Amino acid sequence: MNLSDFCRRITGPDTRLLPENHKLGARLVCPEYSKSVQEVKTYPLLGQDRSFLLCWNFDSPGNLYATMMPSPENFCYHYSYSEGKYTQLHTHDYLELSYVVEGEFHQRILNKDVVFQKGDLCLIDKNCLHQDYLTDQSGVVLFIGIANDMFTEIMNENSTPQKILSFLQSALLKQKDVQQFLHFRPSDGASESLDDSLLLLLKESYSPDSGSRYITKGLLFRIFRILSTQYDFSLSKEQKQTMNWIVFEEISDYIRAHFRDITIQDLVDEFHYQEDYFNRLIKRKTGLTYSAYVQRIRLERAEHLLVSTDKSIEEIADSVGYHNKGYFYKLFQEKYEETPASYRRHTR
């Protein structure tokens, strides 16, 4: 059974149907009741569950079936509407991912109409105003709510430099006063990988047991890795500036950790950008070419070793990546205007 089939099964006629006036209905689908009110949706679960899923099944024109999990008992809620309706304008105090399993999904985010196609995913930050359009087109949408502490844990456990994970952590969570969303579009075959992980996540949340919260966390980690490596996303000008700075910091940290024998091909292999991107980014941030920037880091390290250790100059030159002593002397003297030996005498 694929993701679409499972979503339709858990919102189908065999699932316990809630009464039309059930108090949970407004949480599952809240139609617009005021042009001026801005709702703040709080995280709905208590206890140890730090993520939840909401599934919408636009089964036929004007008929929406919805369910939320994990839940003590599986259920389905039916909402009947007329074409052109949409939900109440709202924000969340948690992060939300919305994924189009089938059909199209229309939202109005920050006063902008956005259409998401099958396989697209949207990440909406906390405090970002939006509402959902209820159209007469059939389709399935899966929402994932992630508590802030869970999201922070997922980000902190990622040990490999990944531009999107760093961006999410730094740009979305730390800039509390900035309302943002990211629209992800799959590369070839990416939606199939994401479907597989989401299906596992959905099944785990629909029929949870004592180990489900650990499995759920691992699956969310996998989902963000798929987004970081197999999906493209567009950024505003301000977001691009933030992104470039984050990527530069990652590149700079990587160079400082491998400066002795670093090559620009190493950066290509690690960060998956073209060579020209590194040259342009480093030039824009430092005013130096890639080679000059690496040279500056090596010489700064050599200067530190001259002052703080008793290593010979030859040992220091070799340890920072210069195997030609004469060339090292030349570069050092150009930067510090004296020989390494003289510099050591004057600064110790």
C-alpha atoms as a printed R data frame, in Angstrom:
    type eleno elety resid chain resno       x      y       z
1   ATOM     1    CA   MET     A     1   0.000  0.000   0.000
2   ATOM     2    CA   ASN     A     2   1.442  3.375  -0.993
3   ATOM     3    CA   LEU     A     3   1.129  6.682   0.869
4   ATOM     4    CA   SER     A     4  -1.905  7.887  -1.066
5   ATOM     5    CA   ASP     A     5  -3.781  4.629  -0.541
6   ATOM     6    CA   PHE     A     6  -3.038  4.614   3.180
7   ATOM     7    CA   CYS     A     7  -4.164  8.236   3.593
8   ATOM     8    CA   ARG     A     8  -7.444  7.463   1.866
9   ATOM     9    CA   ARG     A     9  -7.927  4.302   3.930
10  ATOM    10    CA   ILE     A    10  -7.567  6.065   7.292
11  ATOM    11    CA   THR     A    11 -10.022  8.766   6.167
12  ATOM    12    CA   GLY     A    12 -12.426  6.300   4.558
13  ATOM    13    CA   PRO     A    13 -15.847  4.874   5.445
14  ATOM    14    CA   ASP     A    14 -14.469  2.037   7.583
15  ATOM    15    CA   THR     A    15 -13.004  4.483  10.139
16  ATOM    16    CA   ARG     A    16 -15.089  5.670  13.120
17  ATOM    17    CA   LEU     A    17 -16.777  8.916  12.037
18  ATOM    18    CA   LEU     A    18 -16.992 11.745  14.566
19  ATOM    19    CA   PRO     A    19 -20.308 13.589  14.964
20  ATOM    20    CA   GLU     A    20 -20.561 16.728  12.839
21  ATOM    21    CA   ASN     A    21 -20.570 18.996  15.916
22  ATOM    22    CA   HIS     A    22 -17.672 17.264  17.673
23  ATOM    23    CA   LYS     A    23 -15.392 19.687  19.557
24  ATOM    24    CA   LEU     A    24 -12.324 18.329  17.750
25  ATOM    25    CA   GLY     A    25 -13.758 19.318  14.375
26  ATOM    26    CA   ALA     A    26 -12.624 22.949  14.585
27  ATOM    27    CA   ARG     A    27  -9.083 21.779  15.229
28  ATOM    28    CA   LEU     A    28  -9.102 19.495  12.213
29  ATOM    29    CA   VAL     A    29 -10.755 21.972   9.823
30  ATOM    30    CA   CYS     A    30 -11.476 25.510  10.987
31  ATOM    31    CA   PRO     A    31 -13.433 27.438   8.314
32  ATOM    32    CA   GLU     A    32 -13.088 31.198   8.139
33  ATOM    33    CA   TYR     A    33 -15.398 32.967  10.588
34  ATOM    34    CA   SER     A    34 -13.819 36.453  10.656
35  ATOM    35    CA   LYS     A    35 -11.785 38.649   8.295
36  ATOM    36    CA   SER     A    36  -9.985 40.355  11.178
37  ATOM    37    CA   VAL     A    37  -9.223 37.553  13.655
38  ATOM    38    CA   GLN     A    38  -5.828 35.851  13.545
39  ATOM    39    CA   GLU     A    39  -5.876 32.531  15.367
40  ATOM    40    CA   VAL     A    40  -2.795 31.126  17.068
41  ATOM    41    CA   LYS     A    41  -2.853 27.329  16.976
42  ATOM    42    CA   THR     A    42  -0.993 25.822  19.899
43  ATOM    43    CA   TYR     A    43   0.705 22.444  19.891
44  ATOM    44    CA   PRO     A    44  -2.217 20.013  20.363
45  ATOM    45    CA   LEU     A    45  -0.593 17.054  22.120
46  ATOM    46    CA   LEU     A    46   0.464 16.508  25.700
47  ATOM    47    CA   GLY     A    47   3.082 14.243  27.215
48  ATOM    48    CA   GLN     A    48   5.963 12.756  25.248
49  ATOM    49    CA   ASP     A    49   4.525 13.018  21.735
50  ATOM    50    CA   ARG     A    50   6.575 15.789  20.078
51  ATOM    51    CA   SER     A    51   5.132 15.519  16.581
52  ATOM    52    CA   PHE     A    52   1.699 14.869  15.128
53  ATOM    53    CA   LEU     A    53   0.140 14.317  11.711
54  ATOM    54    CA   LEU     A    54  -3.061 15.679  10.217
55  ATOM    55    CA   CYS     A    55  -4.373 14.101   7.027
56  ATOM    56    CA   TRP     A    56  -6.855 15.835   4.706
57  ATOM    57    CA   ASN     A    57  -8.660 13.842   2.032
58  ATOM    58    CA   PHE     A    58 -10.590 15.945  -0.495
59  ATOM    59    CA   ASP     A    59 -12.664 12.945  -1.456
60  ATOM    60    CA   SER     A    60 -15.161 14.665  -3.750
61  ATOM    61    CA   PRO     A    61 -16.288 18.252  -4.473
62  ATOM    62    CA   GLY     A    62 -17.300 19.897  -1.204
63  ATOM    63    CA   ASN     A    63 -16.345 16.931   0.995
64  ATOM    64    CA   LEU     A    64 -13.264 16.893   3.164
65  ATOM    65    CA   TYR     A    65 -12.375 13.989   5.433
66  ATOM    66    CA   ALA     A    66  -9.732 14.511   8.097
67  ATOM    67    CA   THR     A    67  -7.951 12.642  10.850
68  ATOM    68    CA   MET     A    68  -5.184 13.414  13.347
69  ATOM    69    CA   MET     A    69  -2.660 11.110  14.977
70  ATOM    70    CA   PRO     A    70  -1.384  9.838  17.327
71  ATOM    71    CA   SER     A    71  -4.724  9.425  19.061
72  ATOM    72    CA   PRO     A    72  -6.059  7.056  21.752
73  ATOM    73    CA   GLU     A    73  -8.590  5.839  19.201
74  ATOM    74    CA   ASN     A    74  -8.510  6.187  15.423
75  ATOM    75    CA   PHE     A    75 -11.257  8.352  13.948
76  ATOM    76    CA   CYS     A    76 -12.333 10.375  10.921
77  ATOM    77    CA   TYR     A    77 -14.121 13.713  10.666
78  ATOM    78    CA   HIS     A    78 -16.249 14.861   7.720
79  ATOM    79    CA   TYR     A    79 -16.580 18.527   6.780
80  ATOM    80    CA   SER     A    80 -18.929 19.690   4.037
81  ATOM    81    CA   TYR     A    81 -18.252 23.032   2.357
82  ATOM    82    CA   SER     A    82 -19.027 25.071  -0.720
83  ATOM    83    CA   GLU     A    83 -16.479 26.005  -3.392
84  ATOM    84    CA   GLY     A    84 -14.324 29.024  -2.613
85  ATOM    85    CA   LYS     A    85 -14.158 28.569   1.151
86  ATOM    86    CA   TYR     A    86 -10.926 28.648   3.103
87  ATOM    87    CA   THR     A    87  -9.772 28.240   6.679
88  ATOM    88    CA   GLN     A    88  -9.445 30.947   9.271
89  ATOM    89    CA   LEU     A    89  -6.280 33.039   9.037
90  ATOM    90    CA   HIS     A    90  -3.890 31.577  11.576
91  ATOM    91    CA   THR     A    91  -0.355 30.957  12.826
92  ATOM    92    CA   HIS     A    92   1.220 28.137  14.851
93  ATOM    93    CA   ASP     A    93   3.498 28.122  17.872
94  ATOM    94    CA   TYR     A    94   5.294 25.151  16.279
95  ATOM    95    CA   LEU     A    95   6.700 24.333  12.835
96  ATOM    96    CA   GLU     A    96   4.449 22.807  10.205
97  ATOM    97    CA   LEU     A    97   5.276 20.790   7.118
98  ATOM    98    CA   SER     A    98   2.534 20.335   4.521
99  ATOM    99    CA   TYR     A    99   3.019 17.725   1.812
100 ATOM   100    CA   VAL     A   100   0.869 17.235  -1.284
101 ATOM   101    CA   VAL     A   101   0.295 13.503  -1.620
102 ATOM   102    CA   GLU     A   102  -2.194 13.786  -4.491
103 ATOM   103    CA   GLY     A   103  -3.621 16.636  -6.570
104 ATOM   104    CA   GLU     A   104  -2.925 20.323  -5.823
105 ATOM   105    CA   PHE     A   105  -3.039 22.359  -2.638
106 ATOM   106    CA   HIS     A   106  -3.674 26.125  -2.478
107 ATOM   107    CA   GLN     A   107  -2.624 28.312   0.425
108 ATOM   108    CA   ARG     A   108  -2.451 32.034   1.076
109 ATOM   109    CA   ILE     A   109   0.787 32.710   2.951
110 ATOM   110    CA   LEU     A   110   1.818 36.227   4.006
111 ATOM   111    CA   ASN     A   111  -0.820 37.652   1.609
112 ATOM   112    CA   LYS     A   112   0.574 35.650  -1.285
113 ATOM   113    CA   ASP     A   113  -1.341 32.895  -3.115
114 ATOM   114    CA   VAL     A   114   0.818 29.780  -3.474
115 ATOM   115    CA   VAL     A   115  -0.068 26.632  -5.396
116 ATOM   116    CA   PHE     A   116   1.633 23.393  -4.402
117 ATOM   117    CA   GLN     A   117   1.731 20.453  -6.807
118 ATOM   118    CA   LYS     A   118   1.920 16.732  -6.066
119 ATOM   119    CA   GLY     A   119   5.267 15.994  -4.380
120 ATOM   120    CA   ASP     A   120   5.769 19.604  -3.223
121 ATOM   121    CA   LEU     A   121   6.321 20.391   0.415
122 ATOM   122    CA   CYS     A   122   5.980 23.633   2.357
123 ATOM   123    CA   LEU     A   123   7.636 24.417   5.675
124 ATOM   124    CA   ILE     A   124   5.870 27.198   7.547
125 ATOM   125    CA   ASP     A   125   7.693 28.875  10.389
126 ATOM   126    CA   LYS     A   126   6.126 29.823  13.677
127 ATOM   127    CA   ASN     A   127   4.137 33.075  13.591
128 ATOM   128    CA   CYS     A   128   3.762 32.953   9.796
129 ATOM   129    CA   LEU     A   129   0.203 34.012   8.854
130 ATOM   130    CA   HIS     A   130  -1.553 31.738   6.391
131 ATOM   131    CA   GLN     A   131  -4.828 30.074   5.457
132 ATOM   132    CA   ASP     A   132  -5.798 27.045   3.396
133 ATOM   133    CA   TYR     A   133  -8.124 27.089   0.400
134 ATOM   134    CA   LEU     A   134 -10.869 24.486   0.254
135 ATOM   135    CA   THR     A   135 -11.316 23.755  -3.431
136 ATOM   136    CA   ASP     A   136 -13.556 21.293  -5.262
137 ATOM   137    CA   GLN     A   137 -10.598 19.353  -6.653
138 ATOM   138    CA   SER     A   138  -9.857 15.901  -5.253
139 ATOM   139    CA   GLY     A   139  -6.541 15.467  -3.499
140 ATOM   140    CA   VAL     A   140  -4.707 14.423  -0.350
141 ATOM   141    CA   VAL     A   141  -2.580 16.654   1.877
142 ATOM   142    CA   LEU     A   142  -0.512 15.542   4.849
143 ATOM   143    CA   PHE     A   143   0.435 18.030   7.579
144 ATOM   144    CA   ILE     A   144   3.213 17.357  10.086
145 ATOM   145    CA   GLY     A   145   3.416 19.462  13.231
146 ATOM   146    CA   ILE     A   146   6.802 19.441  14.965
147 ATOM   147    CA   ALA     A   147   7.305 20.750  18.491
148 ATOM   148    CA   ASN     A   148  10.150 23.238  18.792
149 ATOM   149    CA   ASP     A   149  12.280 21.113  21.113
150 ATOM   150    CA   MET     A   150  11.933 18.118  18.776
151 ATOM   151    CA   PHE     A   151  13.014 20.206  15.805
152 ATOM   152    CA   THR     A   152  16.028 21.520  17.723
153 ATOM   153    CA   GLU     A   153  17.047 17.956  18.623
154 ATOM   154    CA   ILE     A   154  16.816 16.859  14.995
155 ATOM   155    CA   MET     A   155  18.973 19.780  13.888
156 ATOM   156    CA   ASN     A   156  21.547 19.278  16.638
157 ATOM   157    CA   GLU     A   157  21.979 15.587  15.849
158 ATOM   158    CA   ASN     A   158  22.893 16.292  12.229
159 ATOM   159    CA   SER     A   159  26.677 15.964  12.055
160 ATOM   160    CA   THR     A   160  27.202 16.433   8.310
161 ATOM   161    CA   PRO     A   161  27.224 19.983   6.874
162 ATOM   162    CA   GLN     A   162  23.918 20.391   5.071
163 ATOM   163    CA   LYS     A   163  22.925 23.819   3.850
164 ATOM   164    CA   ILE     A   164  19.201 23.419   4.336
165 ATOM   165    CA   LEU     A   165  19.479 22.002   7.857
166 ATOM   166    CA   SER     A   166  21.730 24.863   8.897
167 ATOM   167    CA   PHE     A   167  19.408 27.347   7.255
168 ATOM   168    CA   LEU     A   168  16.345 25.963   8.986
169 ATOM   169    CA   GLN     A   169  18.031 26.012  12.364
170 ATOM   170    CA   SER     A   170  19.583 29.461  12.060
171 ATOM   171    CA   ALA     A   171  17.138 31.379   9.899
172 ATOM   172    CA   LEU     A   172  13.818 29.922  10.985
173 ATOM   173    CA   LEU     A   173  14.255 29.284  14.682
174 ATOM   174    CA   LYS     A   174  16.638 32.024  15.796
175 ATOM   175    CA   GLN     A   175  15.063 34.964  13.966
176 ATOM   176    CA   LYS     A   176  11.927 35.014  16.098
177 ATOM   177    CA   ASP     A   177  10.520 38.184  14.562
178 ATOM   178    CA   VAL     A   178  10.783 37.031  10.936
179 ATOM   179    CA   GLN     A   179   7.802 35.324   9.316
180 ATOM   180    CA   GLN     A   180   8.974 32.849   6.708
181 ATOM   181    CA   PHE     A   181   8.049 29.813   4.690
182 ATOM   182    CA   LEU     A   182   9.968 27.570   2.306
183 ATOM   183    CA   HIS     A   183   8.518 25.921  -0.790
184 ATOM   184    CA   PHE     A   184  10.323 22.661  -1.634
185 ATOM   185    CA   ARG     A   185  10.127 21.073  -5.086
186 ATOM   186    CA   PRO     A   186  11.407 17.536  -5.730
187 ATOM   187    CA   SER     A   187  14.197 16.606  -8.104
188 ATOM   188    CA   ASP     A   188  13.766 13.459 -10.197
189 ATOM   189    CA   GLY     A   189  12.706 10.543  -8.025
190 ATOM   190    CA   ALA     A   190  12.806 12.531  -4.776
191 ATOM   191    CA   SER     A   191   9.069 12.417  -4.088
192 ATOM   192    CA   GLU     A   192   9.146  8.604  -4.150
193 ATOM   193    CA   SER     A   193  11.816  8.589  -1.412
194 ATOM   194    CA   LEU     A   194   9.848 11.080   0.647
195 ATOM   195    CA   ASP     A   195   6.601  9.131   0.133
196 ATOM   196    CA   ASP     A   196   8.248  5.990   1.522
197 ATOM   197    CA   SER     A   197   9.469  7.761   4.666
198 ATOM   198    CA   LEU     A   198   6.178  9.576   5.193
199 ATOM   199    CA   LEU     A   199   4.259  6.310   4.859
200 ATOM   200    CA   LEU     A   200   6.382  4.769   7.605
201 ATOM   201    CA   LEU     A   201   5.882  7.871   9.746
202 ATOM   202    CA   LEU     A   202   2.142  7.814   9.161
203 ATOM   203    CA   LYS     A   203   1.818  4.129  10.045
204 ATOM   204    CA   GLU     A   204   3.912  4.611  13.187
205 ATOM   205    CA   SER     A   205   1.718  7.507  14.339
206 ATOM   206    CA   TYR     A   206  -1.520  5.775  13.401
207 ATOM   207    CA   SER     A   207  -0.707  2.627  15.397
208 ATOM   208    CA   PRO     A   208   1.800  3.775  18.040
209 ATOM   209    CA   ASP     A   209   3.472  1.624  20.670
210 ATOM   210    CA   SER     A   210   6.043  2.187  23.411
211 ATOM   211    CA   GLY     A   211   8.905  2.713  20.949
212 ATOM   212    CA   SER     A   212   7.069  4.915  18.464
213 ATOM   213    CA   ARG     A   213   8.430  8.256  19.637
214 ATOM   214    CA   TYR     A   214  12.005  7.072  18.998
215 ATOM   215    CA   ILE     A   215  11.129  5.672  15.576
216 ATOM   216    CA   THR     A   216   9.229  8.868  14.745
217 ATOM   217    CA   LYS     A   217  12.238 11.007  15.592
218 ATOM   218    CA   GLY     A   218  14.460  8.899  13.341
219 ATOM   219    CA   LEU     A   219  11.990  9.121  10.471
220 ATOM   220    CA   LEU     A   220  11.754 12.915  10.822
221 ATOM   221    CA   PHE     A   221  15.542 13.055  10.720
222 ATOM   222    CA   ARG     A   222  15.474 11.014   7.498
223 ATOM   223    CA   ILE     A   223  12.783 13.264   5.996
224 ATOM   224    CA   PHE     A   224  14.861 16.396   6.577
225 ATOM   225    CA   ARG     A   225  17.879 14.690   5.042
226 ATOM   226    CA   ILE     A   226  15.844 13.905   1.924
227 ATOM   227    CA   LEU     A   227  14.751 17.547   1.769
228 ATOM   228    CA   SER     A   228  18.340 18.707   2.135
229 ATOM   229    CA   THR     A   229  19.757 16.493  -0.598
230 ATOM   230    CA   GLN     A   230  16.966 15.776  -3.095
231 ATOM   231    CA   TYR     A   231  14.719 18.831  -3.024
232 ATOM   232    CA   ASP     A   232  15.139 22.364  -4.346
233 ATOM   233    CA   PHE     A   233  13.736 25.419  -2.615
234 ATOM   234    CA   SER     A   234  13.469 29.099  -3.456
235 ATOM   235    CA   LEU     A   235  14.492 31.945  -1.162
236 ATOM   236    CA   SER     A   236  13.715 35.613  -0.833
237 ATOM   237    CA   LYS     A   237  16.544 38.133  -1.186
238 ATOM   238    CA   GLU     A   238  16.842 38.404   2.588
239 ATOM   239    CA   GLN     A   239  16.839 34.630   2.990
240 ATOM   240    CA   LYS     A   240  19.516 34.265   0.320
241 ATOM   241    CA   GLN     A   241  21.753 36.674   2.225
242 ATOM   242    CA   THR     A   242  21.250 34.628   5.382
243 ATOM   243    CA   MET     A   243  21.840 31.423   3.448
244 ATOM   244    CA   ASN     A   244  25.075 32.666   1.877
245 ATOM   245    CA   TRP     A   245  26.431 33.661   5.246
246 ATOM   246    CA   ILE     A   246  25.595 30.270   6.758
247 ATOM   247    CA   VAL     A   247  27.171 28.420   3.840
248 ATOM   248    CA   PHE     A   248  30.278 30.625   4.077
249 ATOM   249    CA   GLU     A   249  30.606 29.804   7.777
250 ATOM   250    CA   GLU     A   250  30.348 26.080   7.007
251 ATOM   251    CA   ILE     A   251  32.935 26.376   4.229
252 ATOM   252    CA   SER     A   252  35.230 28.434   6.424
253 ATOM   253    CA   ASP     A   253  34.974 25.930   9.282
254 ATOM   254    CA   TYR     A   254  35.729 23.094   6.870
255 ATOM   255    CA   ILE     A   255  38.785 24.891   5.445
256 ATOM   256    CA   ARG     A   256  40.102 25.636   8.940
257 ATOM   257    CA   ALA     A   257  39.736 21.966   9.867
258 ATOM   258    CA   HIS     A   258  41.541 20.729   6.717
259 ATOM   259    CA   PHE     A   259  43.764 23.683   5.740
260 ATOM   260    CA   ARG     A   260  46.975 21.647   5.589
261 ATOM   261    CA   ASP     A   261  46.051 19.797   2.394
262 ATOM   262    CA   ILE     A   262  42.665 21.246   1.391
263 ATOM   263    CA   THR     A   263  41.785 21.543  -2.307
264 ATOM   264    CA   ILE     A   264  38.839 23.243  -3.921
265 ATOM   265    CA   GLN     A   265  37.733 19.828  -5.203
266 ATOM   266    CA   ASP     A   266  37.377 18.762  -1.569
267 ATOM   267    CA   LEU     A   267  34.853 21.582  -1.136
268 ATOM   268    CA   VAL     A   268  32.981 20.482  -4.281
269 ATOM   269    CA   ASP     A   269  32.791 16.919  -2.957
270 ATOM   270    CA   GLU     A   270  31.694 17.998   0.528
271 ATOM   271    CA   PHE     A   271  29.189 20.768  -0.247
272 ATOM   272    CA   HIS     A   272  28.055 19.869  -3.796
273 ATOM   273    CA   TYR     A   273  28.525 23.306  -5.382
274 ATOM   274    CA   GLN     A   274  30.511 24.235  -8.488
275 ATOM   275    CA   GLU     A   275  34.078 25.543  -8.037
276 ATOM   276    CA   ASP     A   276  33.097 29.000  -9.200
277 ATOM   277    CA   TYR     A   277  30.540 29.304  -6.396
278 ATOM   278    CA   PHE     A   278  33.240 28.951  -3.712
279 ATOM   279    CA   ASN     A   279  35.451 31.543  -5.383
280 ATOM   280    CA   ARG     A   280  32.586 34.028  -5.665
281 ATOM   281    CA   LEU     A   281  31.301 33.458  -2.136
282 ATOM   282    CA   ILE     A   282  34.724 33.720  -0.474
283 ATOM   283    CA   LYS     A   283  35.572 36.809  -2.544
284 ATOM   284    CA   ARG     A   284  32.292 38.459  -1.562
285 ATOM   285    CA   LYS     A   285  32.735 37.711   2.149
286 ATOM   286    CA   THR     A   286  36.493 38.298   2.552
287 ATOM   287    CA   GLY     A   287  37.736 40.189  -0.494
288 ATOM   288    CA   LEU     A   288  40.162 37.323  -1.128
289 ATOM   289    CA   THR     A   289  40.361 34.586  -3.720
290 ATOM   290    CA   TYR     A   290  40.022 30.999  -2.557
291 ATOM   291    CA   SER     A   291  43.805 30.469  -2.716
292 ATOM   292    CA   ALA     A   292  44.532 33.689  -0.857
293 ATOM   293    CA   TYR     A   293  41.988 32.808   1.820
294 ATOM   294    CA   VAL     A   294  43.544 29.375   2.406
295 ATOM   295    CA   GLN     A   295  46.974 30.993   2.474
296 ATOM   296    CA   ARG     A   296  45.821 33.479   5.120
297 ATOM   297    CA   ILE     A   297  44.479 30.679   7.320
298 ATOM   298    CA   ARG     A   298  47.729 28.716   6.991
299 ATOM   299    CA   LEU     A   299  49.887 31.706   7.876
300 ATOM   300    CA   GLU     A   300  47.692 32.635  10.826
301 ATOM   301    CA   ARG     A   301  48.098 29.091  12.107
302 ATOM   302    CA   ALA     A   302  51.856 29.277  11.585
303 ATOM   303    CA   GLU     A   303  51.980 32.568  13.494
304 ATOM   304    CA   HIS     A   304  50.105 30.955  16.391
305 ATOM   305    CA   LEU     A   305  52.490 27.980  16.488
306 ATOM   306    CA   LEU     A   306  55.538 30.252  16.417
307 ATOM   307    CA   VAL     A   307  54.304 32.079  19.485
308 ATOM   308    CA   SER     A   308  52.783 29.206  21.475
309 ATOM   309    CA   THR     A   309  55.113 26.239  20.777
310 ATOM   310    CA   ASP     A   310  58.810 25.368  20.568
311 ATOM   311    CA   LYS     A   311  58.464 23.583  17.233
312 ATOM   312    CA   SER     A   312  61.132 24.363  14.688
313 ATOM   313    CA   ILE     A   313  60.241 26.637  11.805
314 ATOM   314    CA   GLU     A   314  60.620 23.713   9.403
315 ATOM   315    CA   GLU     A   315  58.155 21.649  11.457
316 ATOM   316    CA   ILE     A   316  55.682 24.529  11.577
317 ATOM   317    CA   ALA     A   317  55.934 25.158   7.840
318 ATOM   318    CA   ASP     A   318  55.270 21.499   7.124
319 ATOM   319    CA   SER     A   319  52.387 21.275   9.620
320 ATOM   320    CA   VAL     A   320  50.515 24.126   7.927
321 ATOM   321    CA   GLY     A   321  50.957 22.695   4.437
322 ATOM   322    CA   TYR     A   322  54.169 24.300   3.122
323 ATOM   323    CA   HIS     A   323  56.821 21.733   2.275
324 ATOM   324    CA   ASN     A   324  59.120 24.271   0.625
325 ATOM   325    CA   LYS     A   325  60.817 26.187   3.441
326 ATOM   326    CA   GLY     A   326  61.919 29.019   1.183
327 ATOM   327    CA   TYR     A   327  58.395 29.573  -0.143
328 ATOM   328    CA   PHE     A   328  57.012 29.600   3.403
329 ATOM   329    CA   TYR     A   329  59.607 32.205   4.442
330 ATOM   330    CA   LYS     A   330  58.660 34.368   1.469
331 ATOM   331    CA   LEU     A   331  54.928 34.267   2.187
332 ATOM   332    CA   PHE     A   332  55.385 34.821   5.925
333 ATOM   333    CA   GLN     A   333  57.654 37.795   5.423
334 ATOM   334    CA   GLU     A   334  55.228 39.375   2.950
335 ATOM   335    CA   LYS     A   335  52.412 39.167   5.493
336 ATOM   336    CA   TYR     A   336  54.239 39.988   8.739
337 ATOM   337    CA   GLU     A   337  57.138 42.056   7.307
338 ATOM   338    CA   GLU     A   338  59.791 39.976   9.079
339 ATOM   339    CA   THR     A   339  61.113 36.433   9.024
340 ATOM   340    CA   PRO     A   340  59.493 33.705  11.136
341 ATOM   341    CA   ALA     A   341  62.542 33.570  13.419
342 ATOM   342    CA   SER     A   342  62.509 37.320  13.978
343 ATOM   343    CA   TYR     A   343  58.765 37.306  14.595
344 ATOM   344    CA   ARG     A   344  59.182 34.590  17.236
345 ATOM   345    CA   ARG     A   345  61.879 36.544  19.065
346 ATOM   346    CA   HIS     A   346  59.815 39.743  19.160
347 ATOM   347    CA   THR     A   347  56.569 38.167  20.334
348 ATOM   348    CA   ARG     A   348  57.683 35.743  23.039
